[in-house]
Tab-separated table of N, CA and C in Angstrom:
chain	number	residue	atom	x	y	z
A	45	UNK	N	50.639	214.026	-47.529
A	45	UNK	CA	50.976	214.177	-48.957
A	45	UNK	C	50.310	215.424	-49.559
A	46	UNK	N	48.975	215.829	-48.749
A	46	UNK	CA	48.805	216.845	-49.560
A	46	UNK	C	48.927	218.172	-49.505
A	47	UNK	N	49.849	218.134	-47.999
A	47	UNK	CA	50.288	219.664	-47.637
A	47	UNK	C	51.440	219.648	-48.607
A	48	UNK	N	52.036	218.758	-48.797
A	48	UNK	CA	53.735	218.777	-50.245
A	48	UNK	C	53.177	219.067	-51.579
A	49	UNK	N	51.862	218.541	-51.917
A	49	UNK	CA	51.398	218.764	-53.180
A	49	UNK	C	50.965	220.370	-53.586
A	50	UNK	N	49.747	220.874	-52.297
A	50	UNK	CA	49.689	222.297	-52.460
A	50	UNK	C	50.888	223.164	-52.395
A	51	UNK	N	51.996	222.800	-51.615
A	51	UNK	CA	53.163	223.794	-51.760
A	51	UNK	C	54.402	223.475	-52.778
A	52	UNK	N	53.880	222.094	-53.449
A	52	UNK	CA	54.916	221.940	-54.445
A	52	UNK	C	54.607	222.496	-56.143
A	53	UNK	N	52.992	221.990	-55.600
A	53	UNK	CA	52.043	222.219	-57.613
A	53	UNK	C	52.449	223.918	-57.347
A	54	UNK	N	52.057	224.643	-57.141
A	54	UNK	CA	51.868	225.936	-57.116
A	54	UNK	C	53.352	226.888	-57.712
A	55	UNK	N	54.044	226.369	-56.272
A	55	UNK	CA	55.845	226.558	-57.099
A	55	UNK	C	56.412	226.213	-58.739
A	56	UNK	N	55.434	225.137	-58.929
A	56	UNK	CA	56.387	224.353	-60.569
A	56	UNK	C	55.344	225.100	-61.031
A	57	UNK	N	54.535	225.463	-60.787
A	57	UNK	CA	53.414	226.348	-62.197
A	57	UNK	C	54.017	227.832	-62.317
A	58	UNK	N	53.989	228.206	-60.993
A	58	UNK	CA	54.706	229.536	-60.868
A	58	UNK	C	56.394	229.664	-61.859
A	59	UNK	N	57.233	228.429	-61.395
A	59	UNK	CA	58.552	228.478	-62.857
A	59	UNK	C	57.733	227.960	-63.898
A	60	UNK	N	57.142	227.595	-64.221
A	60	UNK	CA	56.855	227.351	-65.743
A	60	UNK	C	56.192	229.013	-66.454
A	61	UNK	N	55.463	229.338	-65.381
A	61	UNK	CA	55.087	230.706	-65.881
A	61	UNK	C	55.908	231.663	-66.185
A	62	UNK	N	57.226	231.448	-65.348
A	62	UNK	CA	57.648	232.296	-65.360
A	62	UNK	C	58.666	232.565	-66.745
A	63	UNK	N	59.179	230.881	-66.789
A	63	UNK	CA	59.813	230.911	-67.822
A	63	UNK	C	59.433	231.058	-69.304
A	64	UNK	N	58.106	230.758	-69.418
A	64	UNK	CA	57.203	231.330	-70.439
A	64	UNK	C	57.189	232.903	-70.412
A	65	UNK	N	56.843	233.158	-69.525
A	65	UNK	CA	57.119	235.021	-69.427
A	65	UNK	C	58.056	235.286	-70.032
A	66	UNK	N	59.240	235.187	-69.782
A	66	UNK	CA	60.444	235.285	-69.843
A	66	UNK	C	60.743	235.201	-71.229
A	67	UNK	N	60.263	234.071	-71.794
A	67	UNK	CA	60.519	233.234	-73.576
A	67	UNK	C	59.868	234.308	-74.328
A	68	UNK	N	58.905	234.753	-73.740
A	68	UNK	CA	57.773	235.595	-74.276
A	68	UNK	C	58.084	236.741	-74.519
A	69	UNK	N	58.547	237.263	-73.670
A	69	UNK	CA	59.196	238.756	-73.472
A	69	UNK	C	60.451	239.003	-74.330
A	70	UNK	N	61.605	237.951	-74.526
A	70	UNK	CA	62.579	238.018	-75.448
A	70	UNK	C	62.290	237.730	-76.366
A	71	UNK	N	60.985	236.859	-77.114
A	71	UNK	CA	60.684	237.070	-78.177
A	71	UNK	C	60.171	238.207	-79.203
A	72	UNK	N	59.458	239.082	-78.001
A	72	UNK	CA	58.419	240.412	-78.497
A	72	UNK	C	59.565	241.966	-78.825
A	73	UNK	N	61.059	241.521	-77.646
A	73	UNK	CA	61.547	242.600	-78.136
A	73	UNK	C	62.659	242.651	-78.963
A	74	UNK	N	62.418	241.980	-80.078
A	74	UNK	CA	63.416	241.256	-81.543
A	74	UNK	C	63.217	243.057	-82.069
């Protein structure tokens, strides 16, 4: 279980970041 956890947590933080990036970036260039 915890070889799925290190290669799963890492991936969903990585899209959440990213999509925050992303939110972030189309917000700043209004």
């Amino acid at each position: 279980m915890n070889e799925v956890d290190d290669k799963v947590l890492p991936l969903a933080k990585s899209k959440v970041l990213n999509a925050f990036h992303m939110s972030y970036i189309k917000h700043t260039q209004k």
